[in-house]
CSV table of C-alpha atoms and ligand atoms in Angstrom, one decimal:
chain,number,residue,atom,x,y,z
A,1,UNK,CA,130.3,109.4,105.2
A,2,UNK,CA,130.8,108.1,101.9
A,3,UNK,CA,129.2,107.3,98.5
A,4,UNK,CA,126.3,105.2,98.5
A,5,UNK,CA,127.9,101.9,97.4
A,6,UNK,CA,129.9,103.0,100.6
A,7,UNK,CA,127.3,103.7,102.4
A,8,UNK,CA,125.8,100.4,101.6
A,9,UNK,CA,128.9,98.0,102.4
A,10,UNK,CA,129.2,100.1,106.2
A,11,UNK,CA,125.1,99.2,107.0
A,12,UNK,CA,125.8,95.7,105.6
A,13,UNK,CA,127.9,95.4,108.9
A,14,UNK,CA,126.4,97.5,110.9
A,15,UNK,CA,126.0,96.6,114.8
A,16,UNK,CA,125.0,100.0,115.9
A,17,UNK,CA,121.3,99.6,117.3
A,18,UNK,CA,120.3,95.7,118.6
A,19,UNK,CA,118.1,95.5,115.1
A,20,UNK,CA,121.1,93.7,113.8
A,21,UNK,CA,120.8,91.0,116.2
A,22,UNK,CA,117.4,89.2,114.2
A,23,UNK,CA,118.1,90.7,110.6
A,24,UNK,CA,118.8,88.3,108.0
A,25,UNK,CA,120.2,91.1,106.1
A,26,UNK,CA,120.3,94.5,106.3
A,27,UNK,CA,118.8,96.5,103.6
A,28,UNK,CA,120.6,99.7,102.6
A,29,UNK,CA,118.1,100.5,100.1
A,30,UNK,CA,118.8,101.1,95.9
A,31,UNK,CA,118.5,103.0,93.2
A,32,UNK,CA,120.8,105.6,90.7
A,33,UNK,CA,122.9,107.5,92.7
A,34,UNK,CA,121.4,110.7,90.9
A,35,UNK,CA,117.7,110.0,91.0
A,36,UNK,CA,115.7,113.4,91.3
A,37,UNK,CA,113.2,111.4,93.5
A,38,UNK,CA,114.2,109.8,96.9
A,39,UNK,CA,112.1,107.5,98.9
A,40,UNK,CA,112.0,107.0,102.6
A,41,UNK,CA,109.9,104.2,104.3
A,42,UNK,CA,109.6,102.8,107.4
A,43,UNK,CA,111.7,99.3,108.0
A,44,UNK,CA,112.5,96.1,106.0
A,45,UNK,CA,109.8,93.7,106.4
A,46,UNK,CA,110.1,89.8,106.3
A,47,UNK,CA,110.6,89.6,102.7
A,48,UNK,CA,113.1,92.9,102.3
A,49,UNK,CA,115.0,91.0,105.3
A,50,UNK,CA,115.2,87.5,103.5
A,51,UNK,CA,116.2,88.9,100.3
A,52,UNK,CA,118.3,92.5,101.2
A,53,UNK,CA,116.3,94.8,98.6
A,54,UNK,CA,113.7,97.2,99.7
A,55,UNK,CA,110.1,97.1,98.7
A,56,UNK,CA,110.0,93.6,97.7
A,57,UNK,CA,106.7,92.3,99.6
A,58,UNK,CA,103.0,93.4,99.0
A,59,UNK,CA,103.8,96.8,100.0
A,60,UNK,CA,106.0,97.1,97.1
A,61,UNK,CA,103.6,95.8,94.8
A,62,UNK,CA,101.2,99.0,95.8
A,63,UNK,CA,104.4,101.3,95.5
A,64,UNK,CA,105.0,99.6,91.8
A,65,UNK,CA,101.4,100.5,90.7
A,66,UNK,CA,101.8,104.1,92.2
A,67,UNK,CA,105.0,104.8,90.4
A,68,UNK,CA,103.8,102.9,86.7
A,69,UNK,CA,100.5,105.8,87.8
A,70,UNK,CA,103.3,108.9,87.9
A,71,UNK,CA,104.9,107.6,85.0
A,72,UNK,CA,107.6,106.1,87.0
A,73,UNK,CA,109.4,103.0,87.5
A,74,UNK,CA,112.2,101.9,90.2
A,75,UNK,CA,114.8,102.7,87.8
A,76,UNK,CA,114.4,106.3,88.3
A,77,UNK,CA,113.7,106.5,92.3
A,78,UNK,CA,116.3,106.1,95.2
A,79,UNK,CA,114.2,104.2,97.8
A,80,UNK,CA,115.5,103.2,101.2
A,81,UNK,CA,113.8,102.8,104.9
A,82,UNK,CA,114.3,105.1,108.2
A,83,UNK,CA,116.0,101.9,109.7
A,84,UNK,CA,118.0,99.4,107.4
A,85,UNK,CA,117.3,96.4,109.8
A,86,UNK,CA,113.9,94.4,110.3
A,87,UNK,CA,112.5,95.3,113.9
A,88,UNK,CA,111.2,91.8,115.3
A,89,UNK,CA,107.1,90.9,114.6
A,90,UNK,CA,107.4,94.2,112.2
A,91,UNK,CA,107.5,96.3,115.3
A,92,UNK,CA,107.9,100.1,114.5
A,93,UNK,CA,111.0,101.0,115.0
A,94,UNK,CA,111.9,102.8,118.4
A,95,UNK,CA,113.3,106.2,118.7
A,96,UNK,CA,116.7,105.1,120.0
A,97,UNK,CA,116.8,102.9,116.6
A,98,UNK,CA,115.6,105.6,114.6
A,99,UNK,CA,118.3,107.7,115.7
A,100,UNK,CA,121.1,105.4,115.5
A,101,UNK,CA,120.4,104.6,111.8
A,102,UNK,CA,119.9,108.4,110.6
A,103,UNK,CA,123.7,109.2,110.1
A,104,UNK,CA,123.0,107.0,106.9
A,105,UNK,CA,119.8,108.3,105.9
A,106,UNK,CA,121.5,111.4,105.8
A,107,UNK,CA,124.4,110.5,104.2
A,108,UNK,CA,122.2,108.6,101.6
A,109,UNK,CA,120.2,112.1,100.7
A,110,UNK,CA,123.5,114.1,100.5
A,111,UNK,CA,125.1,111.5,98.2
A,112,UNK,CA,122.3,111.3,95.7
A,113,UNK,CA,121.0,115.4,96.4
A,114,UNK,CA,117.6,114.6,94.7
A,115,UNK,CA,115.0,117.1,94.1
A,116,UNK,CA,112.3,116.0,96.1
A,117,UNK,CA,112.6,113.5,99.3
A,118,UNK,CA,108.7,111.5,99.6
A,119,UNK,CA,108.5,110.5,103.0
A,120,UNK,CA,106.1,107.1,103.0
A,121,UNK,CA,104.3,107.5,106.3
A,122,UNK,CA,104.3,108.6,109.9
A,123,UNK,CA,108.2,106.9,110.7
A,124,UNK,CA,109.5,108.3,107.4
A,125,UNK,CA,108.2,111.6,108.5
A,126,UNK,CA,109.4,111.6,111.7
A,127,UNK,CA,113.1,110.2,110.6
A,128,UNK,CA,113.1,113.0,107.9
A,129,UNK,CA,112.2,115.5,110.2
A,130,UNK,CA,112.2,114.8,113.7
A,131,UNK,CA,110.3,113.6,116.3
A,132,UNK,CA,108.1,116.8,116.3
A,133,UNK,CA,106.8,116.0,113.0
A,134,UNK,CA,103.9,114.1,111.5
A,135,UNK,CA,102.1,113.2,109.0
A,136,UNK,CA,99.0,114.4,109.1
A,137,UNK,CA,100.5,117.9,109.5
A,138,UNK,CA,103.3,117.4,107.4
A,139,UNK,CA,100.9,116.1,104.4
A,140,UNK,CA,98.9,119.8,104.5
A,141,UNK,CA,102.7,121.4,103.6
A,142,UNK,CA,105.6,121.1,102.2
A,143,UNK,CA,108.7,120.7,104.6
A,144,UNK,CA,111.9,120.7,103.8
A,145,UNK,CA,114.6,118.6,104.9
A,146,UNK,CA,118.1,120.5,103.9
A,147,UNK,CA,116.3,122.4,101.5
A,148,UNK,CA,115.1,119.8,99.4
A,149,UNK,CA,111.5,119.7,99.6
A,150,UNK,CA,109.5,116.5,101.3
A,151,UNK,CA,106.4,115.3,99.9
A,152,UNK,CA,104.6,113.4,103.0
A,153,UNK,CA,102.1,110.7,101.9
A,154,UNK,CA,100.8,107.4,103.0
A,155,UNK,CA,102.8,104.3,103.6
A,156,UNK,CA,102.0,101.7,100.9
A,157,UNK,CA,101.3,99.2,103.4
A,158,UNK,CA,98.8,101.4,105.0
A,159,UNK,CA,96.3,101.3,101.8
A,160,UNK,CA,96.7,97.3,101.9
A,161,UNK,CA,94.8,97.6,105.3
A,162,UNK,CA,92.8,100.9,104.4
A,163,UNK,CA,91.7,101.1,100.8
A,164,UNK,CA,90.0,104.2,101.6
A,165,UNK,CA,93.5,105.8,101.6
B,1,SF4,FE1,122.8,99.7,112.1
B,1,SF4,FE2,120.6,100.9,111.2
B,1,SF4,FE3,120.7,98.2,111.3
B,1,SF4,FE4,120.6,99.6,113.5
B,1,SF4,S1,119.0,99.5,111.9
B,1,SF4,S2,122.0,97.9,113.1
B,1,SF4,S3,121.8,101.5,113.1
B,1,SF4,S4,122.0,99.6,110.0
């Protein structure tokens, strides 16, 4: 399907699923094309839509701090979302969606082959792996999508609700 800059300029367009109907922008996600570490979330949110770049809201602010705590910064993570395009009122995204948008998810993790996939909650989990999947089981192993192993955790906006997590 392409290189990611490729990638990026096709889901810029994209009018495969009706999510491109009420996106501002579509956001194809960012980071070096050989990061070892590849990030999945769920969906733009408001601000991701307004501005095009994943992880910009408060969520992102909680991924920042977690990635500063493994020693990491954005420069050296690949993040993207399960879907490119903001679902209405946040909605999670629907399977039909879900499947329509995975072609470039796909394509994403075999253009930048990174070591480990970490799939930020229950939609990432199930858009890595299937509909089968979850989290909670997913989070007591380590599955592999392709062969590359997936670390399942909590999405970051999850702990802005629940600091418990
Ligand atoms: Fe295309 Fe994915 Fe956006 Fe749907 S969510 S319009 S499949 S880029």
């Amino acid at each position: 399907m392409g290189d990611i800059e490729d990638l990026a300029a096709r889901i810029r367009v994209c009018t495969l699923c009706r999510l491109h109907e009420g996106r501002t922008r579509a956001v194809p996600g960012e980071g070096p094309r050989d990061a070892k570490l590849f990030l999945v979330g769920e969906a733009p949110g408001r601000h991701e839509d307004e501005v095009g770049r994943p992880f910009v809201g408060a969520a992102g602010k909680v991924l920042d701090a977690a990635l500063v705590t493994a020693g990491l910064t954005r420069g050296d993570v690949f993040i993207t979302n399960v879907v490119k395009c903001r679902p209405p009122e946040n909605r999670r995204p629907r399977a039909d969606e879900i499947a329509a948008c995975r072609p470039y998810l796909v394509a994403q993790v075999h253009a930048v082959r990174p070591g480990a996939l970490v799939a930020l909650g229950d939609t990432a989990v199930t858009g890595l792996l299937g509909p089968a999947a979850d989290l909670s089981t997913a989070r007591g192993s380590l599955p592999r999508f392709e062969g590359i192993p997936v670390v399942a955790t909590y999405h970051p906006a999850a702990t802005l609700y629940n600091r418990g997590l």
